[in-house]
Amino acid sequence: MELRIALAQVNSAVGDLDANSSAVRAVTARAVAAGADVVLLPEMVLTGYPVEDLALRGSFQRAAAARLQTLAAELAADGLGATAVVLGSLGTARAERPTNVAAVLRGGAVEAVYTKHHLPNYGVFDEYRIFAPGDPDDVVVVEAGGHRLGVAICEDIWVDGGPVAAMADDGLDALLVLNGSPYEFGKGAVRRRLTRDRARQLGCPVLYVNLVGGQDDLVFDGHSFVVDAAGDLVAASPGFVEDLLLVALPGDGAAPTTPAGYALPPERSDIAQMYEAIVLGLRDYVRKNGFEKVVLGLSGGIDSALVAAVAADAIGGENVVGISMPSRYSSDHSRDDAADLARRIGADYRVRPIGPMVEAFLAEMDITGVAEENLQARVRAVVLMAVSNSEGPLLLATGNKSELAVGYSTVYGDAAGGYAPLKDVLKTHVWELARWRNEAAAAAGEEPPIPWSSIEKAPSAELRPDQKDSDSLPDYDLLDNVLEGYVERSLGREELLDSGFDPETVELVLRLVDRAEWKRRQYPLGPKVTAVAFGRDRRLPVTNRWRERL
Amino acid sequence: MELRIALAQVNSAVGDLDANSSAVRAVTARAVAAGADVVLLPEMVLTGYPVEDLALRGSFQRAAAARLQTLAAELAADGLGATAVVLGSLGTARAERPTNVAAVLRGGAVEAVYTKHHLPNYGVFDEYRIFAPGDPDDVVVVEAGGHRLGVAICEDIWVDGGPVAAMADDGLDALLVLNGSPYEFGKGAVRRRLTRDRARQLGCPVLYVNLVGGQDDLVFDGHSFVVDAAGDLVAASPGFVEDLLLVALPGDGAAPTTPAGYALPPERSDIAQMYEAIVLGLRDYVRKNGFEKVVLGLSGGIDSALVAAVAADAIGGENVVGISMPSRYSSDHSRDDAADLARRIGADYRVRPIGPMVEAFLAEMDITGVAEENLQARVRAVVLMAVSNSEGPLLLATGNKSELAVGYSTVYGDAAGGYAPLKDVLKTHVWELARWRNEAAAAAGEEPPIPWSSIEKAPSAELRPDQKDSDSLPDYDLLDNVLEGYVERSLGREELLDSGFDPETVELVLRLVDRAEWKRRQYPLGPKVTAVAFGRDRRLPVTNRWRERL
C-alpha cells in the first residue's frame, strides 16, 4: 500500500510552546488535506532550537512535556488522530539532564519516543552540556500503512554506529531524520553525500527534514530532501523559506515518488545562498525579538551599504532608520553615497553631524591619536543608542569578519549593536554579495540598491585625514586568505608559512588577530563574572519566548 | 620507609608554557631542598586552566607536548631527576580531542601519563567540548620509596565509579588528586566531605592539591589539604596564596605526619574569603593581561567605593585612577564621599563634570526620560574609555549582581568595562563586604578605606532628581532572596510562590530579570554571529599568554 509522507519545513521560535504547537497543528492539517498519512517535522520544533541552558530549567521541562501531551490530544480533536505526526521536542530527564527526542503522536496520544543518541559537542553545538544521550539500542520504528519507518535525529546520521547501525537489519522501508542543521557555506553537498551513504547502508530511502529560520546567531536553511535507497535525490524543498514537501512510498519497495507536476527547485549559487541566509537571519532576529525597525549609521562605505540593503530586503526599507553622522574627516562623496543609498532603499534617512559633540569632549580632555579616532566612533554609538532608546529600533553593527578579526573597529563605538549581520562575512565576500545583489536587481529590471561607487572606492574608516584601510592592513584578498587559515582552520604559524604566505604578512596578521581577540574578549558587555558566591552565567538564547511570568 | 610528599599550590597562567614550566622547576627545587621525595602539582598547571578552545589548536597541543618532554629533561639537569614530579598538562589526542592528563616526570623522562576520566560539563565547565575521556581501567600508580600512590584528577573523585573505584583493591598507600577547582561560596566543606569519603573508600590518605589564582572569570582558591585514611584533616594550605605543603607518609601505614612546628591555618569567615577571592581575581586579571593600572568612575556610592577599595588592596591605591563625573543630579554628599574615598585609598583622583558633553548631545537631539538617563551613563563611559585609550589603565565596571540581574544599568554606559569585580556579588553582600573590610582595618588600627556614609546612605543612581533605587526595585534583602531562587537555583514561578514570596514581588522580579537577561544578551560586544560561511567564535581564554607569533 502506498504511504504518503509530508516533510514540514517550519520556522519555530525558542520557548514559544504555544505558537510552535499551533504551527504544528496548522501544517499537519495542510499536509493531511494534501493526502499525507505521516507528517515529519524537524528536531525540537516544539521547543525551538537551540534551547541552550533553557533546557535545564525544570519549569520549562515540565511545560514542554505537558504541551506535547496536549498537542497529541489537540491533533485528535482536529480530526487528525489517524495521522502519525513525528516531531522533535524536549524529553524527560535521564539522570540529571533532559533529552532531545522525536515523539510519535497518533490517536490522541504520545505513541513512542525516540531519544537522540549522538550528541554533537563542537563548534556551535554544546549538546553534552544540556542533554543525556539515548541508548543506541532503543530504536523506534513507526508502523504506518504496512511500512516500517525508522527514526533518527540529526547527528545520529553523521556518526557511525548507534541507532542507525542498530536498525540496519530491521528491514526498514524508510528512515525519517529530524534535523536542526544550521547553514554553513557549502554544507548542502555534505548533507547529501552523508544521507546517500546512510540510504545505501540501510537499503531504503531517507527523508531528511530540516528547520528553517534564524535563531540568534544561527540560521537554519531548510533544504529538506528525500533520497531513494540508492542515495539518489528524489525531491527537495527550497532553502530559507517554509515548505511542505510530499512524497509517496510505493508498497512494492520501489523508489519514492513525487506528486504530478512537482519539479526540483533550482540550485542557487553559493553567494546567492549566503545573501539569503543573512537576510533571513536578520529578519528573524528582529521579528522574533519583537522589534519592528532597525537603526544603523550610514557612512557611505560598503559595509553599512550592504547591511542597509540586507535590512531593506528583510523588513522593508521604510523600517530602516539610516543616520549619516559626518565628521570633519568625512569626504563629500561619502555623504553623497550615504544619501543615495538611503534613497534607493527608501530608508528613513537623517543627517546628524557629530562635530559639536566631539568638540565638547575635546574641550574638556586631552584626547589625541587613536584615542581621538575611538572618540568619534563612540560619539556615533551614543547618538545611535539614543535613537534606539527613544524610538525603539534595534541597533545594527555593520562590521565585517575581516575587520573585526584584526581589531579594525572601536569597542563601544562602531562595534556597538544588538546584531551584526556581517560579523561572519569576510570583506571579500562583502564585495561579492554587494555586486550579486545589485546585478540581481539589474537583471530584474530594478534599480540596484547599493551605489556602485560604494562598491568600487577604496575602503576607509575616515577617522583621520586621508585614512585608508590599506595604511594599516594587507590587501583584503591576502588578508582573508590568511584569516581563513588562521581563524577558520586553526592553522599555526609554521603551517601558514608552509602554505606559502610570506613571513611579514603572517607576522602582522597573527599579531593583529591575537591582539583583537584578546581585546574583544577583554571588553565583553556582560562584564566578567568572578564566580564568587555563584556560578558563571548560564547560556540562554537571546530570542527566547519562554517567560516564567506568563 | 618514610616518603615525603610536597603539595605545590601554584598560580599559573593559561598559555604561558615557559613561565609555568619555570614555576614548576623552581617549586620542585624548593620542595626537594625541604626534603620532598615526590612533588604534587595541580591540574593542567603546565598549560594553565581552564584552557577552553585553546586546547583544540594543533600548534598549542604540539607545543605543550614538547614542553612536557623538555621539562622532564630540565628537571633532571637541575639535579632533581630522582624526584617524582606529578603535574597536570594537556595530553595527546584520542580520536579528535586532546586529553586532560597527569604526567609523572622522573629520571629525565615522562614515566607515566594518567588521563582524566570524569569530565565535568556543567556550570563553568565544558570539558566534553575540549577533552576526550580516559579509559576508567587505565589507572596509574606511582611507585616511590616502597609506597604505591594512585593518581586522579579533580572530577574523578566527585563522581562514583571510574578510576577511583578501579583502584579500590590496588592496595594504595595514598591517592594523589590534582585539582583545578574554582572558588565558590561554601565549597570548602563540600571538598572536605567528598575527600573524606574517598579516603574511607580506598582505605588510605588522600592528598588534594589545588590551583590558586584568578583566571578570567574564575578564581582558584588553593586550600590544598591532606586527610588520613579515616578522612580526618592532617594538614592544609591557606587559601588565595601560593604555598608549599609538606607531609610524610610513614612506612608502616600510619597516618601522614607534618613537619615539626607546622600548624593548620586559621579558618576564615565566608565574607573574608569572598573578599580575598575578589581581590585575587582582580589582581590576576589585571596583571596576567599586562595592565599596571585600573580606572573607574567614583560616584560616592557603595559599589564604586567597594570596587576601588578592592582594587587598592589588589594592585595598590596609587595604581587606581578614580574619576568623579558629577552631573546636575549629583548630590554634594556624593562628590564629598568620592573625594574622601580617593583620599583614604591614595587613588589618582580626578573630577570631570559631564554637563558640557551631555548638553552637546541634548542641543542636537531630542532626548528625554530613560533615554536621557542612559545618555549620562554613556557620556561617562566615553570619558572613562578615553582615559583607558590614552593612558592604558583597564576600565573596571562597578555594577553588582543584583542590579545587573534586574537591568538597573545602562548598556555601553555603567555596564562598560573590561572586568566587573562585583558582577557575581549580590547587593546585600556588597554591604557586608564593605563593612567587613572597614572593620578589619579598624581592628588593625588603620583608617577604614570606605567612607561610612557610602555604606549607610540609601542607594541612588542619581540620574534624575531625587532618584532612589527603592523607586524601582524591591528592598534589596527581599530582591536578593528572590534572585537566589530564580537565578541561582533555577526555581520556576510556582516554586517561588510556594516558597512564600508574595505574588506581586515575584511578578516584578521575574519580569525585570527576564527583560534584563534578554537585553544583556541582545547587546553583546562581540556582536551576533550569523554563522554564515564559518562557524561561531571559538571560546578562548581572555588571559592567554599563548601567541602563535612568538
PDB file of C-alpha atoms in Angstrom, chain A residues 106-221:
ATOM      1  CA  ARG A 106      -1.121   9.329  16.911  1.00  0.00           C
ATOM      2  CA  GLY A 107      -4.621   8.551  18.131  1.00  0.00           C
ATOM      3  CA  GLY A 108      -4.576  11.430  20.603  1.00  0.00           C
ATOM      4  CA  ALA A 109      -1.543  10.114  22.491  1.00  0.00           C
ATOM      5  CA  VAL A 110       2.241  10.044  22.506  1.00  0.00           C
ATOM      6  CA  GLU A 111       2.720   6.639  20.911  1.00  0.00           C
ATOM      7  CA  ALA A 112       6.503   6.385  21.049  1.00  0.00           C
ATOM      8  CA  VAL A 113       9.535   8.471  21.927  1.00  0.00           C
ATOM      9  CA  TYR A 114      12.969   8.121  20.345  1.00  0.00           C
ATOM     10  CA  THR A 115      15.922   9.693  22.181  1.00  0.00           C
ATOM     11  CA  LYS A 116      18.821  11.169  20.205  1.00  0.00           C
ATOM     12  CA  HIS A 117      21.955   9.128  20.780  1.00  0.00           C
ATOM     13  CA  HIS A 118      24.828  11.023  19.157  1.00  0.00           C
ATOM     14  CA  LEU A 119      25.082  14.464  20.775  1.00  0.00           C
ATOM     15  CA  PRO A 120      27.227  16.991  18.897  1.00  0.00           C
ATOM     16  CA  ASN A 121      29.525  18.971  21.148  1.00  0.00           C
ATOM     17  CA  TYR A 122      31.758  21.003  18.868  1.00  0.00           C
ATOM     18  CA  GLY A 123      31.580  24.318  17.025  1.00  0.00           C
ATOM     19  CA  VAL A 124      28.146  25.818  17.603  1.00  0.00           C
ATOM     20  CA  PHE A 125      26.865  22.708  19.400  1.00  0.00           C
ATOM     21  CA  ASP A 126      27.060  22.015  23.136  1.00  0.00           C
ATOM     22  CA  GLU A 127      24.619  19.157  23.494  1.00  0.00           C
ATOM     23  CA  TYR A 128      26.543  17.205  26.105  1.00  0.00           C
ATOM     24  CA  ARG A 129      26.009  20.144  28.386  1.00  0.00           C
ATOM     25  CA  ILE A 130      22.238  20.047  28.190  1.00  0.00           C
ATOM     26  CA  PHE A 131      21.148  16.571  27.074  1.00  0.00           C
ATOM     27  CA  ALA A 132      21.603  12.984  28.197  1.00  0.00           C
ATOM     28  CA  PRO A 133      22.122  10.584  25.258  1.00  0.00           C
ATOM     29  CA  GLY A 134      19.649   7.855  24.382  1.00  0.00           C
ATOM     30  CA  ASP A 135      20.618   4.195  24.453  1.00  0.00           C
ATOM     31  CA  PRO A 136      21.801   3.185  20.953  1.00  0.00           C
ATOM     32  CA  ASP A 137      19.703   0.009  21.083  1.00  0.00           C
ATOM     33  CA  ASP A 138      16.478   1.837  21.937  1.00  0.00           C
ATOM     34  CA  VAL A 139      15.338   2.295  18.360  1.00  0.00           C
ATOM     35  CA  VAL A 140      11.879   3.455  17.349  1.00  0.00           C
ATOM     36  CA  VAL A 141      10.188   2.114  14.234  1.00  0.00           C
ATOM     37  CA  VAL A 142       6.889   3.706  13.234  1.00  0.00           C
ATOM     38  CA  GLU A 143       4.428   1.314  11.601  1.00  0.00           C
ATOM     39  CA  ALA A 144       2.126   3.029   9.114  1.00  0.00           C
ATOM     40  CA  GLY A 145       0.147   1.555   6.218  1.00  0.00           C
ATOM     41  CA  GLY A 146       2.231  -1.605   6.307  1.00  0.00           C
ATOM     42  CA  HIS A 147       5.503   0.356   6.140  1.00  0.00           C
ATOM     43  CA  ARG A 148       8.226   0.337   8.745  1.00  0.00           C
ATOM     44  CA  LEU A 149       9.792   3.783   9.279  1.00  0.00           C
ATOM     45  CA  GLY A 150      12.919   4.142  11.381  1.00  0.00           C
ATOM     46  CA  VAL A 151      13.552   7.379  13.309  1.00  0.00           C
ATOM     47  CA  ALA A 152      16.851   9.235  13.840  1.00  0.00           C
ATOM     48  CA  ILE A 153      17.812  12.761  14.856  1.00  0.00           C
ATOM     49  CA  CYS A 154      20.422  14.863  13.049  1.00  0.00           C
ATOM     50  CA  GLU A 155      23.861  13.899  14.464  1.00  0.00           C
ATOM     51  CA  ASP A 156      22.719  10.258  14.620  1.00  0.00           C
ATOM     52  CA  ILE A 157      23.372  10.007  10.881  1.00  0.00           C
ATOM     53  CA  TRP A 158      26.647  11.984  10.976  1.00  0.00           C
ATOM     54  CA  VAL A 159      28.430   9.469  13.196  1.00  0.00           C
ATOM     55  CA  ASP A 160      28.940   5.775  12.543  1.00  0.00           C
ATOM     56  CA  GLY A 161      27.394   3.296  14.948  1.00  0.00           C
ATOM     57  CA  GLY A 162      24.466   3.970  17.264  1.00  0.00           C
ATOM     58  CA  PRO A 163      20.804   3.684  16.318  1.00  0.00           C
ATOM     59  CA  VAL A 164      21.266   3.720  12.529  1.00  0.00           C
ATOM     60  CA  ALA A 165      23.629   0.753  12.769  1.00  0.00           C
ATOM     61  CA  ALA A 166      21.212  -0.928  15.205  1.00  0.00           C
ATOM     62  CA  MET A 167      18.422  -0.639  12.616  1.00  0.00           C
ATOM     63  CA  ALA A 168      20.493  -1.993   9.715  1.00  0.00           C
ATOM     64  CA  ASP A 169      18.850  -5.409   9.832  1.00  0.00           C
ATOM     65  CA  ASP A 170      15.378  -4.205  10.794  1.00  0.00           C
ATOM     66  CA  GLY A 171      14.034  -4.266   7.253  1.00  0.00           C
ATOM     67  CA  LEU A 172      13.096  -0.596   7.255  1.00  0.00           C
ATOM     68  CA  ASP A 173      11.029   0.815   4.396  1.00  0.00           C
ATOM     69  CA  ALA A 174      12.425   4.290   5.059  1.00  0.00           C
ATOM     70  CA  LEU A 175      14.439   6.293   7.584  1.00  0.00           C
ATOM     71  CA  LEU A 176      12.958   9.544   8.924  1.00  0.00           C
ATOM     72  CA  VAL A 177      15.604  12.043  10.042  1.00  0.00           C
ATOM     73  CA  LEU A 178      14.665  15.130  12.081  1.00  0.00           C
ATOM     74  CA  ASN A 179      17.231  17.917  11.812  1.00  0.00           C
ATOM     75  CA  GLY A 180      18.218  21.254  13.296  1.00  0.00           C
ATOM     76  CA  SER A 181      21.139  21.739  10.942  1.00  0.00           C
ATOM     77  CA  PRO A 182      22.406  25.306  10.601  1.00  0.00           C
ATOM     78  CA  TYR A 183      23.519  26.867   7.354  1.00  0.00           C
ATOM     79  CA  GLU A 184      27.205  26.819   6.550  1.00  0.00           C
ATOM     80  CA  PHE A 185      28.919  27.725   3.336  1.00  0.00           C
ATOM     81  CA  GLY A 186      28.863  24.606   1.119  1.00  0.00           C
ATOM     82  CA  LYS A 187      27.148  22.354   3.693  1.00  0.00           C
ATOM     83  CA  GLY A 188      24.385  21.186   1.345  1.00  0.00           C
ATOM     84  CA  ALA A 189      26.702  18.872  -0.570  1.00  0.00           C
ATOM     85  CA  VAL A 190      27.993  17.340   2.667  1.00  0.00           C
ATOM     86  CA  ARG A 191      24.459  16.586   3.870  1.00  0.00           C
ATOM     87  CA  ARG A 192      23.540  14.950   0.556  1.00  0.00           C
ATOM     88  CA  ARG A 193      26.640  12.759   0.488  1.00  0.00           C
ATOM     89  CA  LEU A 194      26.154  11.631   4.076  1.00  0.00           C
ATOM     90  CA  THR A 195      22.497  10.849   3.552  1.00  0.00           C
ATOM     91  CA  ARG A 196      23.275   8.912   0.390  1.00  0.00           C
ATOM     92  CA  ASP A 197      25.693   6.737   2.384  1.00  0.00           C
ATOM     93  CA  ARG A 198      23.081   6.058   5.106  1.00  0.00           C
ATOM     94  CA  ALA A 199      20.465   5.164   2.464  1.00  0.00           C
ATOM     95  CA  ARG A 200      22.833   2.620   0.967  1.00  0.00           C
ATOM     96  CA  GLN A 201      23.783   1.304   4.409  1.00  0.00           C
ATOM     97  CA  LEU A 202      20.125   0.717   5.306  1.00  0.00           C
ATOM     98  CA  GLY A 203      18.976  -0.159   1.790  1.00  0.00           C
ATOM     99  CA  CYS A 204      15.987   2.168   1.994  1.00  0.00           C
ATOM    100  CA  PRO A 205      15.007   5.783   1.226  1.00  0.00           C
ATOM    101  CA  VAL A 206      15.940   8.537   3.676  1.00  0.00           C
ATOM    102  CA  LEU A 207      13.641  11.504   4.373  1.00  0.00           C
ATOM    103  CA  TYR A 208      15.588  14.457   5.746  1.00  0.00           C
ATOM    104  CA  VAL A 209      13.587  17.353   7.189  1.00  0.00           C
ATOM    105  CA  ASN A 210      15.305  20.468   8.499  1.00  0.00           C
ATOM    106  CA  LEU A 211      14.333  23.553  10.464  1.00  0.00           C
ATOM    107  CA  VAL A 212      14.236  26.866   8.648  1.00  0.00           C
ATOM    108  CA  GLY A 213      14.698  30.333  10.129  1.00  0.00           C
ATOM    109  CA  GLY A 214      17.071  32.495  12.124  1.00  0.00           C
ATOM    110  CA  GLN A 215      17.608  31.769  15.798  1.00  0.00           C
ATOM    111  CA  ASP A 216      20.083  34.114  17.485  1.00  0.00           C
ATOM    112  CA  ASP A 217      23.451  33.549  15.857  1.00  0.00           C
ATOM    113  CA  LEU A 218      22.371  30.589  13.737  1.00  0.00           C
ATOM    114  CA  VAL A 219      20.419  30.404  10.508  1.00  0.00           C
ATOM    115  CA  PHE A 220      18.649  27.140   9.681  1.00  0.00           C
ATOM    116  CA  ASP A 221      18.396  26.896   5.926  1.00  0.00           C
TER     117      ASP A 221
END
